mmCIF file of C-alpha atoms and ligand atoms in Angstrom:
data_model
loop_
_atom_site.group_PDB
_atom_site.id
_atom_site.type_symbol
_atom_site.label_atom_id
_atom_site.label_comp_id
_atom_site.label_asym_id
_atom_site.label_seq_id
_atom_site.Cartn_x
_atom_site.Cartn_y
_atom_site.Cartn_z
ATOM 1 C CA UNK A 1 42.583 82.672 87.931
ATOM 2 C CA UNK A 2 45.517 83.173 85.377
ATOM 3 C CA UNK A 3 47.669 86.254 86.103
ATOM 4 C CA UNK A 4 47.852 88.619 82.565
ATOM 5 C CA UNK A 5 51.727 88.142 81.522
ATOM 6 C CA UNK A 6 53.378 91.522 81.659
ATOM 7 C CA UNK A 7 55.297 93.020 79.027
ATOM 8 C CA UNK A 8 56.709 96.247 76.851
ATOM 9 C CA UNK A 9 58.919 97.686 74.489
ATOM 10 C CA UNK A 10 61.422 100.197 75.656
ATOM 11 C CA UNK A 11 62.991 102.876 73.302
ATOM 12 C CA UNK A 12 63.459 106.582 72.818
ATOM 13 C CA UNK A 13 61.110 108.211 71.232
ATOM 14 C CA UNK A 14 58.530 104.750 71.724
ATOM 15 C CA UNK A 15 55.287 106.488 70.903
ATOM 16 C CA UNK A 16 55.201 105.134 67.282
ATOM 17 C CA UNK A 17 55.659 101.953 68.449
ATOM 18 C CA UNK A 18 53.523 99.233 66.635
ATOM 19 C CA UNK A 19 54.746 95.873 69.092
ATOM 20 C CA UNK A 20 51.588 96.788 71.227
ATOM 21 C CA UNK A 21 48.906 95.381 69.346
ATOM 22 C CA UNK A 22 50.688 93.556 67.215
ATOM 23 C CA UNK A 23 51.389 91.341 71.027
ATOM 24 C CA UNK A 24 47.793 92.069 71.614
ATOM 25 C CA UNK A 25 46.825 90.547 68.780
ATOM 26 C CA UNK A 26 48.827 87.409 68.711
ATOM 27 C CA UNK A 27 47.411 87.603 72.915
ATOM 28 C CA UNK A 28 44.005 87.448 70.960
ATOM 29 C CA UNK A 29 44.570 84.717 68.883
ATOM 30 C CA UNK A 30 46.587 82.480 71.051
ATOM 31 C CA UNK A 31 44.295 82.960 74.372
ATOM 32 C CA UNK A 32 47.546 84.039 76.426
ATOM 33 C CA UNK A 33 46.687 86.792 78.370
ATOM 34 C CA UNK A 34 48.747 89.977 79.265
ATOM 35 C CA UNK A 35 49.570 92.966 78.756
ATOM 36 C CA UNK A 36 51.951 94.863 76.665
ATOM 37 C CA UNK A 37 53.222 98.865 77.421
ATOM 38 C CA UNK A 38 55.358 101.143 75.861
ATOM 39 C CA UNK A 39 57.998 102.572 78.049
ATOM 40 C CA UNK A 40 60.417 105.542 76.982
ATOM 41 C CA UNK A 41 63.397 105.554 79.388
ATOM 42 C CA UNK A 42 66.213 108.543 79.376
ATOM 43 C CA UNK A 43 69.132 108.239 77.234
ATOM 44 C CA UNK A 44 71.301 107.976 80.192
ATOM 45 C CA UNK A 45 68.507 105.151 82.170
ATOM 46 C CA UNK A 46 68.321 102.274 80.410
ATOM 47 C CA UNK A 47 69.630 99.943 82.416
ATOM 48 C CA UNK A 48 68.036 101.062 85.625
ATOM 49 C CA UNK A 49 64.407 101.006 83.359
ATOM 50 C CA UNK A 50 65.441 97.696 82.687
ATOM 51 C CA UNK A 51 66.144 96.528 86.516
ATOM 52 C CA UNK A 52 62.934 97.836 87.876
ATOM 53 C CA UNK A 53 60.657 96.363 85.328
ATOM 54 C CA UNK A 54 61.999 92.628 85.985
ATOM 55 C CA UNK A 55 61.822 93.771 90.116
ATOM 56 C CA UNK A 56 58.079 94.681 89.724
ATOM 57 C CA UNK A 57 57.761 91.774 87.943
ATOM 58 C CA UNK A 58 57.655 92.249 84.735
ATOM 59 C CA UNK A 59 57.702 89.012 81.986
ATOM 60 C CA UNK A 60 59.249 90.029 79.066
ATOM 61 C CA UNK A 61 60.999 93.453 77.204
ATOM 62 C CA UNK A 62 61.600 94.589 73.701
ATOM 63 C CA UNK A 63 64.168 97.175 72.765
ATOM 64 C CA UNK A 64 64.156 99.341 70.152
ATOM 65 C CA UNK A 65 66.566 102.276 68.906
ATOM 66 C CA UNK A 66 68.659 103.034 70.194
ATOM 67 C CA UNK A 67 69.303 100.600 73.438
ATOM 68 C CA UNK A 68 69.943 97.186 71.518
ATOM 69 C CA UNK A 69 73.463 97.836 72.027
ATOM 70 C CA UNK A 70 73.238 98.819 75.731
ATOM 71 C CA UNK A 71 70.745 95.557 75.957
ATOM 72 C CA UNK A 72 73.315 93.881 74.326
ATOM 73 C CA UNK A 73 75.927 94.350 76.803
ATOM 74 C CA UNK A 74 73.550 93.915 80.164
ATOM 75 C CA UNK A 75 72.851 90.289 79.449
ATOM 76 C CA UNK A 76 74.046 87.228 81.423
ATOM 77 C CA UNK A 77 73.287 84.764 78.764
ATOM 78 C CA UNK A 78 72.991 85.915 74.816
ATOM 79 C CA UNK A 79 71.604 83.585 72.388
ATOM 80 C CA UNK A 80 73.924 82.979 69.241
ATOM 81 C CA UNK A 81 71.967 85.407 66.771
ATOM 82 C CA UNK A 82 72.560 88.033 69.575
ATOM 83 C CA UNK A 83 76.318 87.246 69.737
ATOM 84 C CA UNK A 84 76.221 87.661 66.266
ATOM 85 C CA UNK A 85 74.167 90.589 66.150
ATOM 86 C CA UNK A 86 75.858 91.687 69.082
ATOM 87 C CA UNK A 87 72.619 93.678 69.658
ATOM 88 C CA UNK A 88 69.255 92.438 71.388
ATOM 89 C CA UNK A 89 65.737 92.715 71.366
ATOM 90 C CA UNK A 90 64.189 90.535 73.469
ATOM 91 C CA UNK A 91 64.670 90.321 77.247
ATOM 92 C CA UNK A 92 64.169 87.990 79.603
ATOM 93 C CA UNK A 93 65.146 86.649 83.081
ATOM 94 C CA UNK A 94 65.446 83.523 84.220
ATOM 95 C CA UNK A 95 66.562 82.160 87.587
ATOM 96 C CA UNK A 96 68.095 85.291 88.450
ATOM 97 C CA UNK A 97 69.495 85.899 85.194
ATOM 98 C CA UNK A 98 68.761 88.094 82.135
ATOM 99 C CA UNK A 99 68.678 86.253 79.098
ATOM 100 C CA UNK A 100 69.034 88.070 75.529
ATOM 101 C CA UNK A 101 68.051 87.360 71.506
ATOM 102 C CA UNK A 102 67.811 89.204 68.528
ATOM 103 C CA UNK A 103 64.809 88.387 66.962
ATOM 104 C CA UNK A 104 64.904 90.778 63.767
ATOM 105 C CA UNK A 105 66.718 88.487 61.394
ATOM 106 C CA UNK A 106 64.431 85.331 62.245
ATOM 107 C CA UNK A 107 60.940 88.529 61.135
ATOM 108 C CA UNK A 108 62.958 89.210 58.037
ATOM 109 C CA UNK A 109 63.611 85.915 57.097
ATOM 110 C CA UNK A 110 59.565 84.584 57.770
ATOM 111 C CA UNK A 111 58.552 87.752 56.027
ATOM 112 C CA UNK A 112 60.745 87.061 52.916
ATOM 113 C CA UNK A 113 59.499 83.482 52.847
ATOM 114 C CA UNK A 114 55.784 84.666 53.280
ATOM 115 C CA UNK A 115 55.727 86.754 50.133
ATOM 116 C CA UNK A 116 56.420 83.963 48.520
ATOM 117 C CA UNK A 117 58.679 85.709 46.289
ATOM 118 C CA UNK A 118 59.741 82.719 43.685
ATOM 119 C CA UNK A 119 63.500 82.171 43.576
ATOM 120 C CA UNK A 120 65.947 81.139 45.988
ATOM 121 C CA UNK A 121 67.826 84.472 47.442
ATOM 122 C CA UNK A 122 71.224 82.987 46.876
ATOM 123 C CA UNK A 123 72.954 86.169 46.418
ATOM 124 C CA UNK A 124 72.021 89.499 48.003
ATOM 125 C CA UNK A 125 73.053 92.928 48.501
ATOM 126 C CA UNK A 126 72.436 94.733 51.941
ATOM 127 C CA UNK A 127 72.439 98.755 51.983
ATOM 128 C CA UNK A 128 73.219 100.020 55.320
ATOM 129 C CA UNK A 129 75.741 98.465 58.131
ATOM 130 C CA UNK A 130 73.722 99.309 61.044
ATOM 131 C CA UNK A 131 72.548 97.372 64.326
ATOM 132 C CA UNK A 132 69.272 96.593 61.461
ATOM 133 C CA UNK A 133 72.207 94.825 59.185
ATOM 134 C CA UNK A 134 74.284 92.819 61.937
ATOM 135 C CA UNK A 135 70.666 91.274 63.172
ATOM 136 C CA UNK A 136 69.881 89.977 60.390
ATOM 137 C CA UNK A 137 73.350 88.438 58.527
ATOM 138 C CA UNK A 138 73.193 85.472 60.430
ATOM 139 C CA UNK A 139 69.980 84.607 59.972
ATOM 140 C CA UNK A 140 69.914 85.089 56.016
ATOM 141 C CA UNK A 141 73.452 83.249 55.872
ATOM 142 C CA UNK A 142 71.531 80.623 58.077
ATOM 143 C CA UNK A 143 68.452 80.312 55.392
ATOM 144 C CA UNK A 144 70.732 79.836 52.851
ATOM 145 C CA UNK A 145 72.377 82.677 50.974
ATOM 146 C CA UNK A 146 75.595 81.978 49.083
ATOM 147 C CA UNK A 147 77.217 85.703 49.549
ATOM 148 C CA UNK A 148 76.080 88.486 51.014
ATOM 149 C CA UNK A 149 77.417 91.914 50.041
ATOM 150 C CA UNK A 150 76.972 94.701 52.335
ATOM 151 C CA UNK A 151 77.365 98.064 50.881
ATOM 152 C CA UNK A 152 78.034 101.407 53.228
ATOM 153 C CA UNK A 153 78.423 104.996 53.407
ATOM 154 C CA UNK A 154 80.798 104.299 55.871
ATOM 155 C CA UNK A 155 83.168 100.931 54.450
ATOM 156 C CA UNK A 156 84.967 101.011 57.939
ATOM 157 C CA UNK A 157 81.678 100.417 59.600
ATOM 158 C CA UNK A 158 80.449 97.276 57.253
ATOM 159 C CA UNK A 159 84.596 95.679 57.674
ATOM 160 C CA UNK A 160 84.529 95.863 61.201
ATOM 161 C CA UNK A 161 80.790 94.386 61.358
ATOM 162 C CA UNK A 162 81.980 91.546 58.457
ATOM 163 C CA UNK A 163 85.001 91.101 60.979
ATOM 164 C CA UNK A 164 82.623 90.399 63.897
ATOM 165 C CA UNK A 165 80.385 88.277 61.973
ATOM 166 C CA UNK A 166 82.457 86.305 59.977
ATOM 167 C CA UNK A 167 83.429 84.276 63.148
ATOM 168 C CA UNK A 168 79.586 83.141 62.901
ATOM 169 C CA UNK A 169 78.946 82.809 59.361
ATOM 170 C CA UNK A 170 80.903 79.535 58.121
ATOM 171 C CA UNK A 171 80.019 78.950 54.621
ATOM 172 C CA UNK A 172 78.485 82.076 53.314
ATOM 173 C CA UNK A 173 80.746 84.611 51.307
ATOM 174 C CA UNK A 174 80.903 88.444 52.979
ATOM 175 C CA UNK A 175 82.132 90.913 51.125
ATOM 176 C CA UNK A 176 82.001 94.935 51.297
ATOM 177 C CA UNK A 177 81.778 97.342 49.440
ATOM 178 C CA UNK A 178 80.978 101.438 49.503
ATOM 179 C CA UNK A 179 77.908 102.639 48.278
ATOM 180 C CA UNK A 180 79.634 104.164 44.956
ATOM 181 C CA UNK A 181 80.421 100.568 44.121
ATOM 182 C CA UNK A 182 77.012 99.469 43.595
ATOM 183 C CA UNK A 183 76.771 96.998 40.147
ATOM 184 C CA UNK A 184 76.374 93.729 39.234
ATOM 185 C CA UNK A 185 72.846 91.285 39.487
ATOM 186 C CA UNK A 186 71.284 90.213 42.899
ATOM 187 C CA UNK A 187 68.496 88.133 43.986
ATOM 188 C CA UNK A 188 67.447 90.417 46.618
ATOM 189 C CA UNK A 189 68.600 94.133 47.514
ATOM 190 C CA UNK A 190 67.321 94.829 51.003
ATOM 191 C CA UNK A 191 67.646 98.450 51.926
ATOM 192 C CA UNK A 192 68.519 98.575 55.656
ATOM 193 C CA UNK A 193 69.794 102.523 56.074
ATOM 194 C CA UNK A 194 67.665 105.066 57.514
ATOM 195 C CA UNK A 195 68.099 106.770 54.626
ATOM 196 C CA UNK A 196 64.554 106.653 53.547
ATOM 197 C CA UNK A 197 63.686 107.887 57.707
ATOM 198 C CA UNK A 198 65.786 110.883 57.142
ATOM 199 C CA UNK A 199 64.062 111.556 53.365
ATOM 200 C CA UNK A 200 67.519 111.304 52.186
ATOM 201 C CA UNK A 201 67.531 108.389 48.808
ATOM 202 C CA UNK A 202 70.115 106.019 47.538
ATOM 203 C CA UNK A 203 70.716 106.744 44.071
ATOM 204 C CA UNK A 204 70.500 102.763 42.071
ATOM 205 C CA UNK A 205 72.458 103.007 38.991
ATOM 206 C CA UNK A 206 71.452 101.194 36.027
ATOM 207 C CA UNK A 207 74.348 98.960 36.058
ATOM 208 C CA UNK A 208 72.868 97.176 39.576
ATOM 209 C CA UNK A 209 70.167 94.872 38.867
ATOM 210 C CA UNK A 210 67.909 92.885 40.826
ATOM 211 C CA UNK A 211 64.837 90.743 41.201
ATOM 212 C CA UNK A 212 63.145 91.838 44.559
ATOM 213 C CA UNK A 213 63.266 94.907 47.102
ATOM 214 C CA UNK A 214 62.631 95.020 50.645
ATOM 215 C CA UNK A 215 62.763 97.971 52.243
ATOM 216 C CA UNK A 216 63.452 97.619 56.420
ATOM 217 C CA UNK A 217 61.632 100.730 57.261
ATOM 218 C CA UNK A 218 58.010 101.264 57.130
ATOM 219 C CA UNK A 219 55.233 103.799 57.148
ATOM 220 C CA UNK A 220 57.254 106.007 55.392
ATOM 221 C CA UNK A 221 57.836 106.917 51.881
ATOM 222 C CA UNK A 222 61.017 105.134 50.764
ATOM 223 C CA UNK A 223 63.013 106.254 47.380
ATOM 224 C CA UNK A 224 64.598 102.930 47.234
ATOM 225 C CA UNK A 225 60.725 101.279 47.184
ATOM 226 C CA UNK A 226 60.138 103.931 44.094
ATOM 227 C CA UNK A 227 63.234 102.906 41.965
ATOM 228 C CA UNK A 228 62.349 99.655 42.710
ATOM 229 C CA UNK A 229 59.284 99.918 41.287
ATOM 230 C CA UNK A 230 60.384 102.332 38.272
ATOM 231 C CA UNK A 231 62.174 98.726 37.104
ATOM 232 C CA UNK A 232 58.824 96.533 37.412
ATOM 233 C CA UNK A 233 60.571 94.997 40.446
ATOM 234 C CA UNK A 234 58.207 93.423 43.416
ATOM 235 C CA UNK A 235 58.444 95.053 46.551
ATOM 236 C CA UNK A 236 57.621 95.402 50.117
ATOM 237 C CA UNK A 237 58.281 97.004 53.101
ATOM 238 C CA UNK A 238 59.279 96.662 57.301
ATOM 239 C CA UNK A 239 55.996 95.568 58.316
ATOM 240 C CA UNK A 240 56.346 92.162 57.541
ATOM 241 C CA UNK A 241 59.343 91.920 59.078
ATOM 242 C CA UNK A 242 58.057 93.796 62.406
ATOM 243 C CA UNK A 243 55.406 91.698 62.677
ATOM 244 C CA UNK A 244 57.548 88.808 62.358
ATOM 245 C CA UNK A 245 59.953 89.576 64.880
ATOM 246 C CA UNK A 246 57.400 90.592 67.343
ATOM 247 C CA UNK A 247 55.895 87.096 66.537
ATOM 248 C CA UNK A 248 59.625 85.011 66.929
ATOM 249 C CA UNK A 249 59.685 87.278 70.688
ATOM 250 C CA UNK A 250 56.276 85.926 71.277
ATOM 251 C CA UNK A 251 57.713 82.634 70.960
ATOM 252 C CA UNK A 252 60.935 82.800 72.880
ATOM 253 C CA UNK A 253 58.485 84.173 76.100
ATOM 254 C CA UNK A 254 55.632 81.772 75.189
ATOM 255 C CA UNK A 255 56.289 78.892 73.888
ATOM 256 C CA UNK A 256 53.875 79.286 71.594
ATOM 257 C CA UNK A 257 54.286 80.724 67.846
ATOM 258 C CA UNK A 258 51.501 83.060 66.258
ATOM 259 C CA UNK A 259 49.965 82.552 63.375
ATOM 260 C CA UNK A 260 51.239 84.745 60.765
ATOM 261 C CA UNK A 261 49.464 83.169 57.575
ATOM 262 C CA UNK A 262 46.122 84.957 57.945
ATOM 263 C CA UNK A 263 47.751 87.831 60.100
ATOM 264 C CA UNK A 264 47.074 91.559 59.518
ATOM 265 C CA UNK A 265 47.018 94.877 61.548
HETATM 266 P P1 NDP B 301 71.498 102.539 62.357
HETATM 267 O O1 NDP B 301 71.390 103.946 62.791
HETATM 268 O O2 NDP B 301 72.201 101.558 63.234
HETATM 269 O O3 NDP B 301 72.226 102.471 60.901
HETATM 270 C C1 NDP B 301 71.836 103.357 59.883
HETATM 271 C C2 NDP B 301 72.486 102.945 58.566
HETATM 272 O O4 NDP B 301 71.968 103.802 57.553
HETATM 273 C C3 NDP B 301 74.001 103.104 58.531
HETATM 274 O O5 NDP B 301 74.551 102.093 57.720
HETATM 275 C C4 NDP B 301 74.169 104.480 57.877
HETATM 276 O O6 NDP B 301 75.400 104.616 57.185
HETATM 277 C C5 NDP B 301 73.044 104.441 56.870
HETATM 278 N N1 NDP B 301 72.594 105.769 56.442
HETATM 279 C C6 NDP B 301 71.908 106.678 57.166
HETATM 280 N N2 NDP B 301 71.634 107.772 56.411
HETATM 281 C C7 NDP B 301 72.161 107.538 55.186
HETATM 282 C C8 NDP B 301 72.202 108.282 53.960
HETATM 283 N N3 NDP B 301 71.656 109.490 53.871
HETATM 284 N N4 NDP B 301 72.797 107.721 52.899
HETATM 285 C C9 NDP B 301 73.366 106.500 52.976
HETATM 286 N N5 NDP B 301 73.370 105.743 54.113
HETATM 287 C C10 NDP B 301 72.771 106.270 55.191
HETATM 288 O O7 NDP B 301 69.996 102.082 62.046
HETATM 289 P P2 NDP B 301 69.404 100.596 62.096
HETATM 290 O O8 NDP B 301 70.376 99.681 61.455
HETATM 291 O O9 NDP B 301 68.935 100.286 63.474
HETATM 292 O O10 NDP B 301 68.074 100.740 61.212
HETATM 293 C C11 NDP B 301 68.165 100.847 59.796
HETATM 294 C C12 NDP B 301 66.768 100.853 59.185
HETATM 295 O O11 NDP B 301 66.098 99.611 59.426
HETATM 296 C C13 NDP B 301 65.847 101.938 59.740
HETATM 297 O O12 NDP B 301 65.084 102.431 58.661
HETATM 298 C C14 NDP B 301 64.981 101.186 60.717
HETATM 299 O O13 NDP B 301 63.728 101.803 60.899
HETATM 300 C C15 NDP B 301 64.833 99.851 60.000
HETATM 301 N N6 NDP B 301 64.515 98.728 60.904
HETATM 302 C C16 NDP B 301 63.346 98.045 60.677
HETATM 303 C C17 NDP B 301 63.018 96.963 61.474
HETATM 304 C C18 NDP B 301 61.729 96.241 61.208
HETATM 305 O O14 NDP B 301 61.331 95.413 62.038
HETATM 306 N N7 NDP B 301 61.084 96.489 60.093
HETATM 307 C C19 NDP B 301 63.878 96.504 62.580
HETATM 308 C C20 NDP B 301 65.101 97.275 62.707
HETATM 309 C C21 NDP B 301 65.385 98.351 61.889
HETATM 310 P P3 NDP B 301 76.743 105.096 57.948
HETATM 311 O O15 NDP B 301 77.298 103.895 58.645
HETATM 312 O O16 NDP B 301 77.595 105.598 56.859
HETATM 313 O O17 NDP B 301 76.303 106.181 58.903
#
């Protein structure tokens, strides 16, 4: 008899959590069985959340907001996008050891590519310099993009991140700027502040142009997604990328990668 795999997503709040059946799904369409909880542990008991789910036995954990951080720093062995990131989502042990990735950047990047949205995405502009952003530099600079411009409320926040990342990204340009500073053409603007979450929009001036908009949050009505599509500008939002780094987890725990081309919740 094969034993159900156990796994779950930890966060605080977690009841909005989609990772549950999207992993039951991919369990559905892969024949790997298990099961897949949400688990909200106290501000001050992540770590010890973390501890007893591996003692009792537990296969695999996602993190959400706001432990990446605190994941982050419990790990033994961190895969390169999570040194990057310096933030993880995916847990694991192995031989006594808990292993850590950041998946979000590879679900971004697959979801980009699966819209099929034309041109290359050479040069983009990020909004936001959040634990969202530093997943998913790396992996964009990885799949290609010339320069990457990361604009902030905060500009200390995006130099210290560029600072931290730029011993990872070799060849792609990094360069910040505050959000008042916003002009010039991209090939992608990808809104990662919670901006949209808190029902608070980014103003985009005229003078910024730009052929597609993804929007990192979903479920939600988004400003940026409506000024997007004021311009005639192709859109989409977080789901995609969700789904795709619940998929990329799926993988690192599995060995085996979901099928995303038919895939819908
Ligand atoms: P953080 O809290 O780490 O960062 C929030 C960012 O938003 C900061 O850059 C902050 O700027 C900026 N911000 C917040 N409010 C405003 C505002 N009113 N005006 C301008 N900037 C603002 O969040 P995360 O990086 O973890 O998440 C960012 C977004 O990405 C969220 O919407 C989240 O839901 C989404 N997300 C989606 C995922 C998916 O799979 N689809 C995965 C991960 C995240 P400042 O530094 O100045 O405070």
């Amino acid at each position: 008899m094969t034993v159900a795999k156990k796994f779950a997503v930890i966060g605080n709040p977690i009841a909005h959590s989609r990772s549950p059946e999207i992993h039951q799904a991919f369990s559905k369409q892969t024949g790997i069985e298990l099961s897949y909880e949400r688990i909200l542990a106290p501000l001050d008991g992540f770590a010890q959340v973390v501890q007893d789910f591996f003692a009792q036995g537990g296969n695999g954990l996602n993190i959400t907001v706001p432990f990446k951080e605190e994941a982050f720093a419990l790990c033994d062995v961190l895969t390169e996008r999570a040194k990057a990131a310096r933030a993880v989502n995916t847990l694991w042990m192995k031989n006594g050891q808990l292993h850590g990735d950041n998946t979000d950047g590879a679900g971004l990047v697959n979801a980009i590519t699966t819209l099929n949205w034309s041109r290359n995405h050479s040069h983009i502009l990020i909004l936001g310099a959040g634990g969202a952003t530093r997943g998913v530099i790396l992996p964009l600079a990885n799949a290609g993009a010339a320069e990457i411009v990361i604009a902030n409320r905060t500009l200390t926040r995006a130099e210290s991140l560029v600072e931290d990342l730029s011993a990872f990204v070799k060849t792609t340009k990094l360069q910040v700027i505050s959000l008042d500073q916003l002009e010039g053409h991209f090939d992608l603007i990808i809104n990662a502040t919670s901006a949209s979450l808190a029902g608070e929009g980014i103003q985009l001036p005229n003078t910024l142009t730009f052929n597609y908009a993804y929007e990192m949050a979903y479920g939600k009505p988004s400003s940026f997604i409506d000024q997007a599509k004021q311009r005639g500008v192709p859109t989409a939002d977080g789901l995609g990328m969700l789904i795709g780094q619940a998929a990329e987890a799926f993988y690192v725990w599995n060995g085996v990668r979901p099928d995303l081309s038919h895939f819908s919740l």
